[in-house]
Coordinates of C-alpha atoms in Angstrom, one line a residue:
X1 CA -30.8 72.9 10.5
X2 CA -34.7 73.4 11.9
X3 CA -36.0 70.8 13.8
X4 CA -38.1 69.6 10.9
X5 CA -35.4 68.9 8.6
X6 CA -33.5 66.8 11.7
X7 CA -36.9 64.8 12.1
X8 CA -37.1 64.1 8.2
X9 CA -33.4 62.8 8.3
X10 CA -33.6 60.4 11.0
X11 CA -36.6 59.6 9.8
X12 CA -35.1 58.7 6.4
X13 CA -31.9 56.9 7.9
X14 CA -34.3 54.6 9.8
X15 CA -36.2 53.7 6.6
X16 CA -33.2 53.0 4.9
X17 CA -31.9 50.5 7.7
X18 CA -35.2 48.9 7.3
X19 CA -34.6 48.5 3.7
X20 CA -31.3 47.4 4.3
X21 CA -31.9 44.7 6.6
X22 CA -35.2 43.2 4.4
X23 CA -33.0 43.0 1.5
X24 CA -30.3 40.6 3.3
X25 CA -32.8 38.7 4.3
X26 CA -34.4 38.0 1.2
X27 CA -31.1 37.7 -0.4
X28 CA -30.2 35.1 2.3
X29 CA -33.5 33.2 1.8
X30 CA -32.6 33.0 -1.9
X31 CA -28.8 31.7 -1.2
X32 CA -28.8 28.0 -1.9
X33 CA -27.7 26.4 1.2
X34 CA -24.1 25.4 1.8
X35 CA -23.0 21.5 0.8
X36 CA -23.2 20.6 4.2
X37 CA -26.1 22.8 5.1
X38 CA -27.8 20.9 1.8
X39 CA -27.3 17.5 3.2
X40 CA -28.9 18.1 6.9
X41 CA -31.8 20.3 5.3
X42 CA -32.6 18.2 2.2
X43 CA -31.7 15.0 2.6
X44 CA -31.5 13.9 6.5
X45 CA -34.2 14.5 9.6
X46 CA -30.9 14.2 12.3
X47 CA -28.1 13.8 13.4
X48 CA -26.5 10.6 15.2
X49 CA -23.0 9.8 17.3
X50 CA -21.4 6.9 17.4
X51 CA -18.2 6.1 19.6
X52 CA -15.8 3.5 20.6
X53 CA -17.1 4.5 24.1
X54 CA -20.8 2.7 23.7
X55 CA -20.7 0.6 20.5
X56 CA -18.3 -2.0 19.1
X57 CA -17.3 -0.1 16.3
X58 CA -13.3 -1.5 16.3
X59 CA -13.2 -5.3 16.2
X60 CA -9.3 -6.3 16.1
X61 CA -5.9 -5.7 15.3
X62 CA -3.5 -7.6 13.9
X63 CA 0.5 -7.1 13.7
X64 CA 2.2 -8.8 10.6
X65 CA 5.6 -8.2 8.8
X66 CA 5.4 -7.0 5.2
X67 CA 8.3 -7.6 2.6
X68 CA 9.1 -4.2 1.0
X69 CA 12.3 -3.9 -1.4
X70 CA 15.1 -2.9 0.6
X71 CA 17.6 -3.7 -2.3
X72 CA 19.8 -0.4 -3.2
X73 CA 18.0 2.1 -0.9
X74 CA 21.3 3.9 0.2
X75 CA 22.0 2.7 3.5
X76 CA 22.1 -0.5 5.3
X77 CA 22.6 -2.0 9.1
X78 CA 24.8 -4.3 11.1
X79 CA 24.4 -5.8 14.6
X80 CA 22.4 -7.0 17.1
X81 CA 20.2 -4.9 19.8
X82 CA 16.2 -4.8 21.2
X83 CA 15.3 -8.1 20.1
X84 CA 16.5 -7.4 16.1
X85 CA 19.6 -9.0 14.6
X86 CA 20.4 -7.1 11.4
X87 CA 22.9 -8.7 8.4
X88 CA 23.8 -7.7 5.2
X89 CA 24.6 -8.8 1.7
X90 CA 26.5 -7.2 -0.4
X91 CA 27.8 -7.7 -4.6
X92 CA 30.6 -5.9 -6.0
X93 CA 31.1 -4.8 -9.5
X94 CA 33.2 -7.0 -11.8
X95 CA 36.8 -5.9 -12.3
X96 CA 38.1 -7.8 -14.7
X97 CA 34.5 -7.7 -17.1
X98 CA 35.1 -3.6 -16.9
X99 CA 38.8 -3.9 -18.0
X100 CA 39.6 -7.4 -19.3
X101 CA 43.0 -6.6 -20.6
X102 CA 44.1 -4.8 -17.6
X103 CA 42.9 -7.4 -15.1
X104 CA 43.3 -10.6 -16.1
X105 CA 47.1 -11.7 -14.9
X106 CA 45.2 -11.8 -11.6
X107 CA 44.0 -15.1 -12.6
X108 CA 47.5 -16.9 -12.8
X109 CA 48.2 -14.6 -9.3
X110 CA 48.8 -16.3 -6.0
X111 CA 48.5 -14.6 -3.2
X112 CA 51.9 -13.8 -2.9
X113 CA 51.0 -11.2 -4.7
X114 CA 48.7 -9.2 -3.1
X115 CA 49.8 -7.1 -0.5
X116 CA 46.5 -6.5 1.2
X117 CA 43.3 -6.9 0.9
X118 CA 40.7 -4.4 2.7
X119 CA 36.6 -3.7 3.0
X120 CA 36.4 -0.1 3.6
X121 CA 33.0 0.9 4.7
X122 CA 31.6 4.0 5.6
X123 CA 29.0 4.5 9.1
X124 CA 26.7 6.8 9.5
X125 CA 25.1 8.5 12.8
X126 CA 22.0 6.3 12.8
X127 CA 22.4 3.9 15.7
X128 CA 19.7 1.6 17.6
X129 CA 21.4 0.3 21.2
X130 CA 24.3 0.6 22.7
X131 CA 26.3 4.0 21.2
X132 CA 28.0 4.6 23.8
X133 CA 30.4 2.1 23.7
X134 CA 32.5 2.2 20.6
X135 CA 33.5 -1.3 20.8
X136 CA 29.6 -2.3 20.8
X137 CA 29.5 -4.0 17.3
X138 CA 31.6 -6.7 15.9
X139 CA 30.8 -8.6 12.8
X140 CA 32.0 -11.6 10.7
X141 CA 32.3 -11.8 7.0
X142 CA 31.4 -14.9 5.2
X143 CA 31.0 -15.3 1.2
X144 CA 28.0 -15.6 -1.0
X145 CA 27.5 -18.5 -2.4
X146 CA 24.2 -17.8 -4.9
X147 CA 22.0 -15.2 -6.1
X148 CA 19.6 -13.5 -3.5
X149 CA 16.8 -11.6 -4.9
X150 CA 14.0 -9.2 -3.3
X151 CA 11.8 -11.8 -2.1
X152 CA 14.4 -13.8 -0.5
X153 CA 14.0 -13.3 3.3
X154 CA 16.1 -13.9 6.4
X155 CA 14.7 -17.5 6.9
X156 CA 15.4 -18.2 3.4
X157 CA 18.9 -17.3 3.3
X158 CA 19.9 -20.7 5.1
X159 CA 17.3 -22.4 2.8
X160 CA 18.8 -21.2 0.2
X161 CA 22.2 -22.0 0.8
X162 CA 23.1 -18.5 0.2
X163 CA 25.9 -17.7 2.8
X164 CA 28.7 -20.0 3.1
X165 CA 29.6 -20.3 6.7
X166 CA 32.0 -23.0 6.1
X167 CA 34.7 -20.5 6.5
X168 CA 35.0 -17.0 7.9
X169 CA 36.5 -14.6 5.2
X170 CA 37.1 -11.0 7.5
X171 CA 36.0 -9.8 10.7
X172 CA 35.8 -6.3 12.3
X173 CA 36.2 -6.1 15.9
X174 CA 37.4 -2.7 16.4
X175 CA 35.8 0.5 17.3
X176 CA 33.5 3.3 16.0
X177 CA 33.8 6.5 17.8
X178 CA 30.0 8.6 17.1
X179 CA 30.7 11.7 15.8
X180 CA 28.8 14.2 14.0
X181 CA 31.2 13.4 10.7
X182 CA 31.6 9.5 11.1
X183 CA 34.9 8.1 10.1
X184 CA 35.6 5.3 7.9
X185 CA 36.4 1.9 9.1
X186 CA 38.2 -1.2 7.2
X187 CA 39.0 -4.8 7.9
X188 CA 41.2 -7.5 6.2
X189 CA 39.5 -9.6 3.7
X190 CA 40.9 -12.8 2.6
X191 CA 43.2 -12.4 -0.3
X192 CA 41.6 -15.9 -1.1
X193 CA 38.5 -14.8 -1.8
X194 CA 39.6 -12.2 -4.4
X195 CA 42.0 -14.8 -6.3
X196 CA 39.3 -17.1 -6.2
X197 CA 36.7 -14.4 -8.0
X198 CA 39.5 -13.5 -10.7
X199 CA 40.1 -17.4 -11.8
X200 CA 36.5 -18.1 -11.6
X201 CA 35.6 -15.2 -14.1
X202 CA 38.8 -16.5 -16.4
X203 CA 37.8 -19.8 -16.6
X204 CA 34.1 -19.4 -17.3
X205 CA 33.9 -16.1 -19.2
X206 CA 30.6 -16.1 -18.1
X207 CA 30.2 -13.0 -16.4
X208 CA 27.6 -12.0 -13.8
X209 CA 25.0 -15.0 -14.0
X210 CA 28.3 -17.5 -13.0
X211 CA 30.1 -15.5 -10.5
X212 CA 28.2 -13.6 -7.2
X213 CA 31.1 -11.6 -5.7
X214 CA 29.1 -11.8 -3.3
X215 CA 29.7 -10.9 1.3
X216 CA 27.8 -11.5 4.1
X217 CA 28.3 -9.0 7.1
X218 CA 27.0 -11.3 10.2
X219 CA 27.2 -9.7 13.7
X220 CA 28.4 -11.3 16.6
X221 CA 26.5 -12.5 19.3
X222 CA 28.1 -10.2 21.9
X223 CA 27.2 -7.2 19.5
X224 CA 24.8 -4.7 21.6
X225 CA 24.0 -2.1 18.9
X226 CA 22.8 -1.8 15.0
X227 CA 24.7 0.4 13.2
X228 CA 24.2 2.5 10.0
X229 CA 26.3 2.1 6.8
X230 CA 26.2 4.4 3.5
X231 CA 25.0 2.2 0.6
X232 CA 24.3 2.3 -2.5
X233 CA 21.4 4.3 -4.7
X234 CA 20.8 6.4 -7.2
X235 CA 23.0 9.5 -5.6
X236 CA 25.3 7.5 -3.9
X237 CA 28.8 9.0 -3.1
X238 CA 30.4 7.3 -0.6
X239 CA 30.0 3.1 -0.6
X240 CA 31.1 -0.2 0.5
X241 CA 34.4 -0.5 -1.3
X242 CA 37.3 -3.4 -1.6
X243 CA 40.8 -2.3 -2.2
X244 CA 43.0 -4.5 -3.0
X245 CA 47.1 -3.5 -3.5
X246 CA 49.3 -6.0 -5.1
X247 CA 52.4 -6.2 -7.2
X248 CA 52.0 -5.4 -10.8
X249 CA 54.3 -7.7 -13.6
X250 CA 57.2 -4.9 -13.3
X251 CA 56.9 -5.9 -9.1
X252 CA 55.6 -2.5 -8.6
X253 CA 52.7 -1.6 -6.2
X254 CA 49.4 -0.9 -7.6
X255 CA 45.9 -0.2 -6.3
X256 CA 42.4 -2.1 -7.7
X257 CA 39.4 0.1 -5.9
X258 CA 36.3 -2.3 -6.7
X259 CA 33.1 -0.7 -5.5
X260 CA 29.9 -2.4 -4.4
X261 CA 27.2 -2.9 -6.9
X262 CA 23.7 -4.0 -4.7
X263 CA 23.4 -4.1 -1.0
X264 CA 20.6 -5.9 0.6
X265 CA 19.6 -5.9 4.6
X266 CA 17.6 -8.0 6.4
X267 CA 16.1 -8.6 9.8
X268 CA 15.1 -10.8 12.2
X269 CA 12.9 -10.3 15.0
X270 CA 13.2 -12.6 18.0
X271 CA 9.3 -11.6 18.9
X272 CA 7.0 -8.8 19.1
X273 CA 3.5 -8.2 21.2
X274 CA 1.2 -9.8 19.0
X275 CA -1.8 -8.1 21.4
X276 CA -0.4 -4.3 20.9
X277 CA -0.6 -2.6 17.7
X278 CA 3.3 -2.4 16.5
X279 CA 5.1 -0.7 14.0
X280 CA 8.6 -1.0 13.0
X281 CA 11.2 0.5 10.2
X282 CA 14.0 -1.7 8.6
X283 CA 12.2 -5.0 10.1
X284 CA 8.6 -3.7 8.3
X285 CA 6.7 -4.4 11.2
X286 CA 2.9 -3.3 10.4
X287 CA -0.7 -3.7 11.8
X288 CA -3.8 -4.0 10.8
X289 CA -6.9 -2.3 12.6
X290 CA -9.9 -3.8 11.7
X291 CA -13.4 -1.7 11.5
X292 CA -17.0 -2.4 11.8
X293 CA -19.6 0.6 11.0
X294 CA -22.0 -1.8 10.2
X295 CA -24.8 -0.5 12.3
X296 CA -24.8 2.8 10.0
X297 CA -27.5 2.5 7.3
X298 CA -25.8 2.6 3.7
X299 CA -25.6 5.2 2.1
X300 CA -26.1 7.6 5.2
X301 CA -23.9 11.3 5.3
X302 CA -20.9 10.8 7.2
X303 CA -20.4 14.3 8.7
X304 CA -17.3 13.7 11.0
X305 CA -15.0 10.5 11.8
X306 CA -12.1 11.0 14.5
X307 CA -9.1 8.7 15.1
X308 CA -6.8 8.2 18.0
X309 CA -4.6 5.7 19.8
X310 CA -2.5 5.7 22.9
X311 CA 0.8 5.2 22.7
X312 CA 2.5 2.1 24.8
X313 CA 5.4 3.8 26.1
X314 CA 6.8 0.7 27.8
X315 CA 7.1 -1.1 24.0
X316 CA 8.3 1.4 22.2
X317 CA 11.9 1.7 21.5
X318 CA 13.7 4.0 19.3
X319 CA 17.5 5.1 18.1
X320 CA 19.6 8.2 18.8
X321 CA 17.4 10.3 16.6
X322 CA 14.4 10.0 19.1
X323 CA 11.1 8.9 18.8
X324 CA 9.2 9.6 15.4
X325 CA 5.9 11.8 16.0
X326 CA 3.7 10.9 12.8
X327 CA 3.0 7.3 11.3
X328 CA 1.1 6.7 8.0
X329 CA -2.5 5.1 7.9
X330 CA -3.8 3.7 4.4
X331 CA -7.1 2.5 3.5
X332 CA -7.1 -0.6 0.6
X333 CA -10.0 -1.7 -1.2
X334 CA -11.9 -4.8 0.6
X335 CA -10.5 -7.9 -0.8
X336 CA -7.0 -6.1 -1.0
X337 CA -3.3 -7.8 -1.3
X338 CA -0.7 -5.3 -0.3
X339 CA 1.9 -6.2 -2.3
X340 CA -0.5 -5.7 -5.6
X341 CA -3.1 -2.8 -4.6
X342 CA -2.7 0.8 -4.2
X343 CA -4.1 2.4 -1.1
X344 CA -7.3 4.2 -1.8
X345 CA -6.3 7.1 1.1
X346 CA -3.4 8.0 2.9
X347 CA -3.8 9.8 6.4
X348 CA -1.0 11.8 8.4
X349 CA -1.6 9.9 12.7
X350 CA 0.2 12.8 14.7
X351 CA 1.7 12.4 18.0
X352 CA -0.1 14.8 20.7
X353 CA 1.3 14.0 24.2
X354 CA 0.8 10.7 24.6
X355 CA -1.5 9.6 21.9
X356 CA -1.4 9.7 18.0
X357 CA -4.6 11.5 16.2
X358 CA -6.0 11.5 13.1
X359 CA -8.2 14.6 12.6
X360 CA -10.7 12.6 10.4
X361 CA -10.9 9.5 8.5
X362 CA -14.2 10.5 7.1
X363 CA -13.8 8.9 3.8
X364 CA -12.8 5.7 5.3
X365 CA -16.1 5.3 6.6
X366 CA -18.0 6.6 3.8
X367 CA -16.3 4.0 2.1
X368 CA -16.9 0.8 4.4
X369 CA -20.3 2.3 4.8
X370 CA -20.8 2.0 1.0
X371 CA -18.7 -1.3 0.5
X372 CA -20.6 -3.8 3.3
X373 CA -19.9 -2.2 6.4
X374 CA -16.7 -3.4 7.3
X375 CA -13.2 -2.8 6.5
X376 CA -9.9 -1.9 7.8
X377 CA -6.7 0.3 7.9
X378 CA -2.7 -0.7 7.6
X379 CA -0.4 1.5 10.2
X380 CA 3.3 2.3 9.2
X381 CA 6.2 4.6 9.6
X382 CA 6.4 7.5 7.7
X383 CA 8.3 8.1 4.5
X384 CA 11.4 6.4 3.3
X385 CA 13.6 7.1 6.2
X386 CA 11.9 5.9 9.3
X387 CA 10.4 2.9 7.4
X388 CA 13.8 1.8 5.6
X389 CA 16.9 3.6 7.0
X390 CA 15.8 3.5 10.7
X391 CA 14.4 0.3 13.1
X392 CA 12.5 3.0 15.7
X393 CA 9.5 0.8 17.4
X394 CA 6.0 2.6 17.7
X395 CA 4.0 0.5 20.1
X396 CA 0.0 0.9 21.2
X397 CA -2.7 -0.4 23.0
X398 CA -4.6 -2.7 21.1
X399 CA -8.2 -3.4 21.1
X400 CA -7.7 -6.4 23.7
X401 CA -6.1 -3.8 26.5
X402 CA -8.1 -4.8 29.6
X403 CA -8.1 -0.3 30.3
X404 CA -10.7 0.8 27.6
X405 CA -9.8 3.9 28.1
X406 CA -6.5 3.4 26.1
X407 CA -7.9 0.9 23.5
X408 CA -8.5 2.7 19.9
X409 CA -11.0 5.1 19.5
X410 CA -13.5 6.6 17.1
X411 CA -15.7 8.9 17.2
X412 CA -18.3 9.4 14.2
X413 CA -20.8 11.7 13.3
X414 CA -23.8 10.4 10.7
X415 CA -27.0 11.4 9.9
X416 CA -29.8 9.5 7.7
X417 CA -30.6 10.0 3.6
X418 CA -34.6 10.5 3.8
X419 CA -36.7 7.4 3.4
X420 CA -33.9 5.3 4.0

């Protein structure tokens, strides 16, 4: 090739790079902007940041407990340890209303009778205190005299006259060795109490609106752990059972295996740090974090809203399973009442060293920006199991922590709509 033809070839390459380039560029000028690229060209002159840091943009907290249905959700607690006492109530099925014929010479029974009468329940590896010591929980069993229902309360249960503490029915005061397959454990209950079931249902022939079969598991004062029982649910397999051997009309030993019907736990905490932001499973310990973006003008672009809190190591307290490492957030509508409202947004806080983050809440403060300014967010554990099955404390510095640095924080990003 002459040194002409190499001259016209380069030549031609470089007008074809020319080309090349001009025609992204006019493509690119064409391009509509991206959504975001839209917003800051169209409709906004700039871009502002707001933080925790310089402006009041977190005005409180506020720690409350919230009744959630616990009735039937598969496992239940025992015992006393951290500041939470835990009892449970429990109603068997009906014997004799399943098989009337077979059952009801128990009636006309003394307990003479029956050879034994035995609670069988069934632990699980769950524990909150003391697990090292297998002789760490011991409870008393009373009856129940009425009808509890989901609303009903730990305070209410004396109130209500619900547990009959005239007279102790059963009582476990032995051990329960952890292991990763729990055994069973069963106690005597009175023989009484079963008799006195059978010759209610006989003479009233009412069926479950007249008679509870109803027991109370209480723990003792000395107990120093909570402890984890299979209950019942949907796919229950192994629950609370009372098995009762007596002497059929021929004198020869039988077996009745009555298994529990509903099991309901409750709670009671002896106090919590009203000033730190606390959550808590079983007990439904939540908080409230109250906003205030005021100072952004409605209806401005909100680019970017960051969330964190520090965790309060010295309050939090947790079971054998270890601490838990998310928590869910949820936004509700202004004017909300939890029990009634769905959460407009649910957010995923994640534990990073030694603080918990949310990555954005952006639509929380579009939506306070557009609803008055103001609003707030509700903090609990996460899913079923850490808010029902297990009492692990999450504890933080609240917005009245005299360290700023470990208050709440947000950081947001804005920018103005045009002529507004």
């Amino acid at each position: 090739m002459n040194s002409e033809s190499c001259h016209f070839s380069y030549g031609r390459i470089k007008v074809l790079i020319v080309v090349f380039i001009t025609s992204l560029v006019l493509f690119s000028c064409n391009e509509q902007p991206t959504f975001v690229g839209e917003t800051l060209l169209q409709d906004t002159v700039t871009l502002y940041a707001l933080s925790t840091s310089t402006n009041d943009l977190i005005s409180g907290d506020s720690t409350f407990i919230f009744n959630i249905n616990t009735v039937n959700k598969g496992t239940f607690h025992i015992g006393k340890a951290n500041g939470i006492t835990a009892l449970t109530l429990v109603r068997f099925n009906e014997p004799l209303k399943q098989n009337t014929n077979d059952y009801d010479f128990f009636a006309s029974y003394d307990e003479s009778k029956i050879v034994s009468c035995k609670i069988k329940l069934y632990p699980l590896r769950y524990t909150f205190g003391d697990s090292t010591n297998p002789n760490s929980l011991s409870f008393r069993v009373y009856r129940v005299n009425n009808w509890w229902s989901n609303l009903t309360t730990y305070d209410s249960l004396e109130s209500g006259n619900i547990i009959d503490k005239s007279q102790e029915v059963g009582r476990f005061n032995g051990s329960i060795s952890q292991k990763d397959t729990m055994d069973a454990i069963d106690f005597d209950l009175s023989k009484k109490v079963f008799l006195d079931w059978c010759k209610q249902w006989y003479n009233t022939k009412k069926g479950d609106t007249s008679i509870v079969w109803g027991l109370a598991f209480v723990a003792d004062e000395g107990s120093s752990v909570i402890r984890q029982f299979a209950g019942t649910s949907q796919n229950s397999t192994n629950v609370i059972e009372m098995i009762v051997t007596y002497l059929d009309s021929t004198n020869t030993l039988d077996t009745l295996v009555v298994k529990e019907a509903m099991d309901k736990p409750f709670y009671k905490i002896d106090n919590f740090d009203s000033k730190s932001i606390t959550v808590q499973g079983g007990t439904t310990l939540r908080s409230r974090l109250y906003f205030d973006v005021s100072q952004i003008p409605v209806l401005s672009a909100i680019h970017s809203a960051q969330f964190e809190m520090t965790v309060k190591t010295d309050g939090c307290v947790y079971g054998n399973f270890g601490m838990d490492s998310t928590l869910y957030v949820e936004l509700y509508p202004n004017g909300h009442t939890l029990d009634k409202d769905t959460s407009l947004k649910t957010y995923m806080a994640e534990k990073k060293e030694n603080k918990f983050f949310i990555g954005s809440i952006t639509s929380s403060v579009e939506y306070w920006n557009r609803n008055g300014g103001k609003g707030f967010l509700v903090f609990h554990p996460e899913g079923a199991r850490n808010e029902r099955w297990e009492l692990d404390r999450l504890q933080f510095y609240g917005t009245n922590e005299p360290d700023s640095s470990k208050r709440p924080s947000l950081k947001i990003i804005y920018s103005r709509i045009r002529g507004k």
